[in-house]
Structure formats: C-alpha cells, structure tokens
Coordinates of C-alpha atoms in Angstrom, one line a residue:
M1 CA 79.3 115.4 60.4
K2 CA 82.4 115.9 62.5
A3 CA 85.5 113.8 61.6
K4 CA 86.3 110.9 63.9
Q5 CA 89.0 111.6 66.5
P6 CA 92.4 109.9 65.9
R7 CA 92.8 106.7 67.9
I8 CA 94.7 107.0 71.2
A9 CA 97.2 104.1 70.9
E10 CA 97.9 103.7 74.6
I11 CA 94.3 103.3 75.8
Q12 CA 94.1 99.6 75.0
V13 CA 97.4 99.2 76.8
L14 CA 96.0 101.0 79.9
R15 CA 92.9 98.7 79.7
G16 CA 95.1 95.7 79.5
F17 CA 97.2 96.9 82.5
A18 CA 94.0 97.5 84.5
F19 CA 92.4 94.2 83.7
L20 CA 95.5 92.3 84.8
A21 CA 95.6 94.3 88.0
V22 CA 92.0 93.4 88.8
V23 CA 92.6 89.7 88.3
L24 CA 95.8 89.9 90.4
Q25 CA 94.0 91.7 93.3
H26 CA 91.3 89.0 93.4
A27 CA 93.8 86.2 93.2
I28 CA 95.5 87.8 96.2
G29 CA 92.2 88.1 97.9
H30 CA 91.8 84.3 97.7
Y31 CA 95.2 83.3 99.0
A32 CA 96.3 86.1 101.4
Y33 CA 94.1 84.7 104.2
V34 CA 94.6 81.0 103.9
P35 CA 96.0 79.4 107.1
E36 CA 99.3 78.5 105.6
A37 CA 100.1 82.1 104.5
G38 CA 103.0 83.4 106.5
I39 CA 104.4 86.9 107.2
A40 CA 106.7 86.6 104.2
D41 CA 103.7 85.9 102.0
G42 CA 101.8 88.7 103.6
A43 CA 104.6 91.2 102.8
M44 CA 105.1 89.9 99.3
L45 CA 101.5 90.0 98.4
A46 CA 101.2 93.5 99.9
I47 CA 103.8 94.7 97.5
V48 CA 102.0 93.2 94.5
L49 CA 98.6 94.4 95.8
I50 CA 99.9 98.0 96.1
A51 CA 101.2 97.8 92.5
A52 CA 97.7 96.5 91.4
K53 CA 95.4 98.9 93.2
F54 CA 95.3 101.4 90.4
A55 CA 92.9 99.2 88.4
V56 CA 89.5 100.6 89.3
P57 CA 90.6 104.3 89.3
M58 CA 92.3 103.6 85.9
F59 CA 89.1 102.1 84.4
I60 CA 87.1 105.2 85.7
F61 CA 89.8 107.5 84.3
I62 CA 89.7 105.8 80.9
T63 CA 85.9 106.1 80.9
G64 CA 86.1 109.9 81.4
L65 CA 88.9 110.3 79.0
V66 CA 87.3 108.3 76.1
L67 CA 83.9 109.9 76.6
F68 CA 85.2 113.5 76.5
Y69 CA 87.8 112.8 73.8
N70 CA 85.2 111.3 71.5
Y71 CA 82.2 113.5 72.4
Q72 CA 83.3 117.1 72.4
E73 CA 80.0 118.4 70.9
R74 CA 76.6 118.0 72.4
I75 CA 75.3 114.5 72.0
H76 CA 71.8 113.0 71.5
A77 CA 71.1 111.6 74.9
S78 CA 68.7 108.8 73.9
S79 CA 71.0 107.3 71.3
F80 CA 74.0 107.5 73.7
I81 CA 72.1 105.8 76.5
R82 CA 70.7 103.1 74.1
K83 CA 74.2 102.2 72.9
R84 CA 75.6 101.9 76.5
C85 CA 72.6 99.8 77.5
K86 CA 73.5 97.4 74.7
D87 CA 77.3 97.3 75.2
I88 CA 77.5 97.7 79.0
V89 CA 74.2 97.1 80.8
L90 CA 73.0 94.0 78.8
P91 CA 76.2 92.0 79.3
Y92 CA 76.0 92.9 83.0
L93 CA 72.5 91.7 83.3
I94 CA 73.3 88.3 81.7
W95 CA 76.4 87.8 83.9
S96 CA 74.4 88.8 87.0
A97 CA 72.0 85.9 86.2
I98 CA 74.9 83.5 85.6
Y99 CA 76.6 84.4 88.9
E100 CA 73.2 84.2 90.7
I101 CA 72.9 80.6 89.6
A102 CA 76.6 79.7 90.0
F103 CA 77.1 81.3 93.4
R104 CA 73.7 80.9 95.1
E105 CA 73.7 79.7 98.7
D106 CA 73.3 76.0 99.3
G107 CA 69.8 74.9 100.1
I108 CA 68.0 77.9 98.5
P109 CA 65.7 76.8 95.6
L110 CA 66.6 78.2 92.3
G111 CA 63.1 79.7 91.8
Q112 CA 63.4 81.5 95.2
E113 CA 66.8 82.9 94.2
F114 CA 65.5 84.2 90.9
Q115 CA 62.8 86.2 92.8
R116 CA 65.7 88.3 94.2
I117 CA 67.2 89.0 90.7
Y118 CA 66.1 92.7 90.8
E119 CA 68.0 93.2 94.1
Y120 CA 71.1 91.6 92.7
V121 CA 70.9 93.7 89.5
L122 CA 70.3 97.0 91.2
T123 CA 73.0 96.5 93.8
G124 CA 75.6 94.6 91.9
T125 CA 75.7 91.9 94.5
A126 CA 75.4 88.8 92.3
S127 CA 79.2 88.5 92.5
Y128 CA 81.9 90.5 94.4
H129 CA 83.3 92.2 91.3
L130 CA 80.0 93.5 89.8
W131 CA 79.9 96.5 92.2
Y132 CA 82.2 98.3 89.7
V133 CA 79.7 97.9 86.8
I134 CA 76.9 99.4 88.9
M135 CA 79.1 102.3 89.8
V136 CA 80.3 103.0 86.2
I137 CA 76.7 102.7 84.8
Q138 CA 75.8 105.7 87.0
L139 CA 78.5 107.7 85.1
Y140 CA 77.2 106.6 81.7
L141 CA 73.6 107.5 82.6
L142 CA 74.6 110.9 83.9
F143 CA 77.1 111.7 81.1
P144 CA 74.7 113.7 78.8
L145 CA 74.1 116.1 81.8
I146 CA 77.7 116.1 82.9
Q147 CA 78.9 116.8 79.4
Q148 CA 76.7 119.9 79.0
G149 CA 78.0 121.3 82.2
V150 CA 81.6 120.5 81.6
L151 CA 81.7 121.9 78.1
R152 CA 80.1 125.2 79.2
I153 CA 82.6 125.5 82.0
W154 CA 85.5 124.6 79.7
A155 CA 84.5 127.2 77.2
A156 CA 83.9 130.0 79.7
C157 CA 86.9 129.6 82.0
S158 CA 90.6 130.4 81.5
A159 CA 93.3 127.9 81.9
R160 CA 94.2 129.4 85.3
Q161 CA 90.6 129.2 86.5
L162 CA 90.3 125.6 85.3
T163 CA 93.5 124.7 87.1
A164 CA 92.2 126.3 90.3
G165 CA 88.9 124.4 89.9
L166 CA 90.8 121.1 89.5
I167 CA 92.8 121.8 92.7
V168 CA 89.5 122.5 94.6
L169 CA 87.9 119.3 93.3
T170 CA 91.0 117.3 94.3
I171 CA 91.1 118.7 97.8
G172 CA 87.3 118.3 98.1
Y173 CA 87.6 114.6 97.1
I174 CA 90.2 113.9 99.7
W175 CA 88.0 115.6 102.3
L176 CA 84.9 113.6 101.1
T177 CA 86.7 110.3 101.6
A178 CA 87.6 111.5 105.2
L179 CA 83.9 112.2 105.8
Q180 CA 82.6 108.9 104.5
G181 CA 81.8 107.5 108.0
T182 CA 80.2 110.7 109.1
I183 CA 78.0 110.9 106.0
S184 CA 77.1 107.2 106.4
N185 CA 76.0 107.6 110.0
A186 CA 73.9 110.7 109.1
V187 CA 72.0 109.1 106.2
I188 CA 71.3 106.0 108.3
A189 CA 69.8 108.2 110.9
W190 CA 67.7 110.0 108.3
N191 CA 66.5 106.7 106.8
L192 CA 66.0 108.1 103.3
P193 CA 64.9 105.8 100.4
V194 CA 67.7 105.1 97.9
L195 CA 70.1 107.7 99.5
T196 CA 70.5 105.8 102.8
P197 CA 71.7 102.5 101.2
L198 CA 73.7 104.4 98.5
F199 CA 75.7 106.3 101.2
S200 CA 75.9 103.5 103.7
E201 CA 75.6 99.8 102.8
Y202 CA 76.5 100.4 99.1
T203 CA 79.1 103.3 99.5
D204 CA 81.6 101.3 97.5
R205 CA 79.4 101.6 94.4
N206 CA 78.4 105.2 94.7
A207 CA 80.0 107.1 91.8
L208 CA 80.3 110.2 93.9
Y209 CA 83.1 108.6 95.9
F210 CA 85.1 108.0 92.8
Y211 CA 84.5 111.3 90.9
I212 CA 88.1 112.6 90.9
Y213 CA 89.3 109.8 88.6
F214 CA 86.6 110.6 86.1
V215 CA 87.5 114.3 86.4
M216 CA 91.1 113.4 85.7
G217 CA 89.9 111.6 82.6
V218 CA 87.8 114.5 81.5
V219 CA 90.8 116.9 81.8
A220 CA 93.0 114.5 79.7
G221 CA 90.3 113.8 77.1
L222 CA 89.6 117.5 76.4
N223 CA 93.3 118.4 76.1
M224 CA 95.0 115.2 75.0
N225 CA 98.2 116.6 73.5
R226 CA 98.8 118.9 76.5
W227 CA 98.1 116.0 78.9
K228 CA 100.8 113.8 77.3
Q229 CA 103.2 116.7 77.1
L230 CA 102.9 117.4 80.8
L231 CA 103.3 113.7 81.7
L232 CA 106.4 113.4 79.7
Q233 CA 107.8 116.6 81.0
W234 CA 107.3 115.6 84.6
K235 CA 107.6 111.9 84.3
T236 CA 110.6 111.6 86.7
L237 CA 108.7 113.5 89.4
G238 CA 105.5 111.5 88.8
I239 CA 107.3 108.1 89.1
S240 CA 109.3 109.2 92.1
L241 CA 106.2 110.3 93.9
Y242 CA 104.5 107.0 93.1
V243 CA 107.4 105.0 94.5
L244 CA 107.6 107.2 97.6
V245 CA 103.9 107.0 98.4
A246 CA 103.9 103.2 97.6
C247 CA 106.7 102.7 100.1
I248 CA 104.8 104.6 102.8
L249 CA 101.7 102.5 102.1
F250 CA 103.7 99.3 102.3
Y251 CA 105.2 100.3 105.6
T252 CA 101.7 101.2 107.0
I253 CA 100.3 97.8 105.8
V254 CA 103.0 95.7 107.3
S255 CA 103.0 97.7 110.6
H256 CA 99.3 96.7 111.0
F257 CA 99.9 93.0 110.6
Q258 CA 100.4 92.7 114.3
V259 CA 97.1 92.8 116.2
N260 CA 97.0 92.3 120.0
G261 CA 100.4 90.6 119.9
K262 CA 99.3 88.2 117.1
I263 CA 100.3 88.2 113.4
V264 CA 97.1 88.9 111.3
I265 CA 97.5 89.5 107.6
Q266 CA 95.0 92.2 106.5
Y267 CA 95.0 94.9 103.9
N268 CA 92.4 97.3 105.2
D269 CA 94.8 100.2 104.5
T270 CA 94.3 99.6 100.8
L271 CA 90.5 100.1 100.8
L272 CA 89.8 102.6 98.0
V273 CA 87.7 105.3 99.7
Q274 CA 90.0 106.8 102.3
P275 CA 92.2 109.9 102.2
F276 CA 95.7 108.4 101.9
M277 CA 94.6 105.9 99.3
A278 CA 92.9 108.7 97.4
V279 CA 96.3 110.5 97.1
F280 CA 98.1 107.3 96.2
L281 CA 95.5 106.3 93.6
M282 CA 95.6 109.7 91.8
I283 CA 99.4 109.5 91.6
S284 CA 99.0 105.8 90.5
V285 CA 96.8 106.8 87.5
V286 CA 99.5 109.4 86.4
A287 CA 102.3 106.9 86.9
M288 CA 100.6 104.1 85.0
Y289 CA 99.8 106.5 82.1
I290 CA 103.5 107.4 82.0
A291 CA 104.3 103.6 82.0
A292 CA 101.8 103.1 79.1
L293 CA 103.4 105.9 77.0
A294 CA 106.8 104.3 77.6
F295 CA 105.4 100.9 76.7
Q296 CA 103.9 102.2 73.5
E297 CA 107.2 103.8 72.5
R298 CA 109.6 101.0 73.4
A299 CA 107.7 97.7 73.4
S300 CA 108.0 95.2 70.6
E301 CA 105.1 94.9 68.1
R302 CA 104.3 91.5 69.6
F303 CA 103.8 92.9 73.1
K304 CA 101.8 95.8 71.7
R305 CA 99.5 93.4 69.9
M306 CA 99.1 91.3 73.1
F307 CA 98.0 94.3 75.2
N308 CA 95.7 95.6 72.4
F309 CA 94.1 92.2 72.5
L310 CA 93.8 92.3 76.3
G311 CA 92.4 95.8 76.2
H312 CA 89.9 95.0 73.4
Y313 CA 88.4 92.1 75.4
S314 CA 88.8 93.6 78.9
Y315 CA 85.2 94.3 79.6
G316 CA 84.0 90.8 78.7
A317 CA 87.0 89.2 80.5
Y318 CA 86.3 91.4 83.5
L319 CA 82.7 90.1 83.7
A320 CA 83.8 86.5 83.3
H321 CA 86.9 86.5 85.5
A322 CA 85.3 85.8 88.9
L323 CA 83.9 82.5 87.5
M324 CA 87.3 81.7 85.9
L325 CA 89.1 82.5 89.2
T326 CA 87.0 79.9 90.9
A327 CA 88.2 77.4 88.4
A328 CA 91.8 78.6 88.6
T329 CA 92.0 78.4 92.4
F330 CA 90.4 75.0 92.3
V331 CA 93.2 73.8 90.0
T332 CA 95.9 75.4 92.1
D333 CA 94.5 74.1 95.4
R334 CA 94.0 70.6 94.0
Y335 CA 97.3 70.2 92.1
L336 CA 99.7 72.5 93.9
P337 CA 98.7 72.0 97.6
G338 CA 102.2 72.2 99.1
W339 CA 103.4 75.1 97.0
N340 CA 104.3 78.5 98.5
V341 CA 101.2 80.7 98.8
S342 CA 102.7 83.5 96.7
L343 CA 103.5 81.1 93.9
R344 CA 100.0 79.6 94.0
T345 CA 98.6 83.2 93.8
L346 CA 100.7 83.8 90.7
V347 CA 99.7 80.6 89.0
A348 CA 96.0 81.2 89.8
F349 CA 96.4 84.7 88.4
I350 CA 97.9 83.4 85.1
V351 CA 95.3 80.7 84.7
C352 CA 92.4 83.0 85.4
T353 CA 93.7 85.6 83.0
L354 CA 94.0 83.1 80.2
L355 CA 90.6 81.5 80.8
S356 CA 88.9 84.9 81.1
V357 CA 90.3 86.4 77.9
F358 CA 89.8 83.2 76.0
A359 CA 86.1 83.1 77.1
A360 CA 85.6 86.7 76.1
Q361 CA 87.1 86.2 72.7
L362 CA 85.2 83.0 72.1
L363 CA 81.9 84.6 73.0
S364 CA 82.5 87.6 70.9
R365 CA 82.8 85.4 67.8
F366 CA 79.0 84.7 67.9
P367 CA 76.1 87.2 67.7
L368 CA 74.5 85.8 70.9
G369 CA 77.9 85.7 72.7
R370 CA 78.5 89.3 71.9
L371 CA 75.5 90.1 74.1
M372 CA 77.6 88.8 77.0
T373 CA 80.8 90.8 76.2
G374 CA 79.6 94.0 74.6
T375 CA 82.5 93.7 72.2
P376 CA 82.8 92.4 68.6
V377 CA 85.6 90.1 67.7
M378 CA 88.8 91.9 67.2
K379 CA 89.7 92.6 63.6
K380 CA 93.1 91.5 62.3
V381 CA 95.4 94.4 61.2

C-alpha cells in the first residue's frame, strides 16, 4: 500500500480564505442594491467584491490539487464515487430539501413544492449558492476518467510539452468564455436534451466553463514542490499583476455605474465566465496561494488554528451560509437601520460567518449531523 502523502499545510488556509470570500460576496449582493446605497458605497463594495471574487476558482483549484496530490496512482472508481456521494452529494441533497422548504414561494403548498425536488436537486436551484455544488459534483464524477488521461499524458510528455499544453488550454479557456453567448444561441436552436439547458440556462454550473482552475490545481498537485518554488520565485510579479488587473477591473466597474445619465450600481463586469474575468481569476488564484504561503510562514499559531478551523468546516458552513445570511441581514436591517450600507454589509458578513461555522461544527459533533456537513468534528492537536 502506498504511503500517505504529507499534509499540505496551506490548503486549509486557502479553504478558509475562499469561504470568507464567498460569504462576503453574498453579503455584498444583499446590500449593494438597496435604495440607500450611494456611489461611495458602490465604489467601496466594488473594491471588496474584486478582492473576494477568487472564491469559486480557488475552491475548484483546491479540488484539482487535492485529488491529484492524493491520487497519483489509478483509483478504484466505485469506491471513490461512493465516498464522494457520502461526503459531498448527501449533504447537498439534505440542504437542498431544507432550502426548498425555507425559501419556497408564498402560496405554494409544501406537497406541491416537494414534487419538484428532483428539478431542484439536478439543477442546484433550491438556493442561489448551490449551483457551485452541482458544478463540482461533475468534476468528482468524471475524476476517474480524467485521472487516467492526465496521468498518461503526464508520463508521456516532457516538461516543455506540458508547458505548451498548459498555455494552449489557457488560451482556449479565454476563447471559450468569449464564445459563451454564441454557444448558448446554437444549442438553444438545436434544442438538444440535457446539452441545451447545460449550455444555456444553466451555463454557470457547467464544469466545462471552469476547467482552467481545475487544470491549475492538477498541475500544482502533481508537482507540489516545484509549484511552491515557482510561486515564491515570482511572487513579486504575481502580486504586482494581481494589483494591476484588479485596478483595471475596478475602473471598468465604476465607469459602468452611469447608465443613461443615471447612477446605477451594478457589478456585471465581475461575472465569472467572461474573458477579462478569466484572466483576473487565474492571476487571483496564484496571488491568493502566495498570500497563503506567506500567512503560513508568518502568522501566529492562534491565527493558523483559526483558519485551519475555518478550512475544516468550510463545506458544511458553505452549505449553511445562505440560511445564516438571511438571519444575519434580518438582524442588521432590524437593529442597524440607519447605519452606512458598507458597515451593515460588514456586520452581516461577520454574523453570517460566525453562525455558519458554528452550525457546521455543531452538526459535525453528531452522527446524523455529519450527514449534513460531510465532515467529522475537528480533532484537537
């Protein structure tokens, strides 16, 4: 039996970063469009939103990295899929039912709503954040096939050939995002079962449109030491590019606040599947990994434990956070009605984070609760 791979210390830090970024994005989504939000709030929240947009690409990157770091020999597909069904799919199914009940439209009988459960489950539409789970489940289901192909290519090609292939995949991904509208129109005209909705109505949960972040994770996972070495060697360039592209994105967002002579706060420029965002998000993954390495090296043990805690419970907390954000925004709207919109966003973010992580940890303490989080209670070290 092959020895277990050494633990990658910064992975839980990255998961913690990404979870906080997701909650922050959704808190912004609640407050950015309230009537009292002014241009200053729009600009401030744009800065924070740009900083938080790495979340989904980072989660996908981590998925690819961890899978190919831990499974570098051919796996038994059925046991792999069975474990992911227990740890990923089952919690998703339970939370889909919870959100179906909690967020159902007024006036629709509960029995009628439950008749549509299969639709919610297959499309990830029981709540706005579950699209990601549907997308990442595709990667887990395809992993046994992907792994066979990748390992053969990795063994057969030289480093120069692999680098050239990565460049081609990167350019191809940017081109793919540019063609999204064209592809969508074509499949709508063809009216194909499964493919038409997957490439039109549900494009945002089609794993193909996020493949480059998984590929980045694959490259890192198969060559971990070299990956870290390159990041540390080029960290100044990586961070500089991140700041430069983030500034360009900020300018673009703010310039689009004015529509037909009126100020309209909107963040369409930050939608994930578009060419400029693809470039920014790839750079963001690199920059955040550099930040995680620096954090792991310089942070106090207390902060390291805090982010290990966040990372450990990140999946359960992610599933729970939409419900907790509803509670958090209710609190801030009720008790802080006259506060600045940006401050209310920050308070809602903090309250939601605390509630979500607390719920995930509490549920993980019990056998039945673990079915809702996919994570055992964190062991003390």
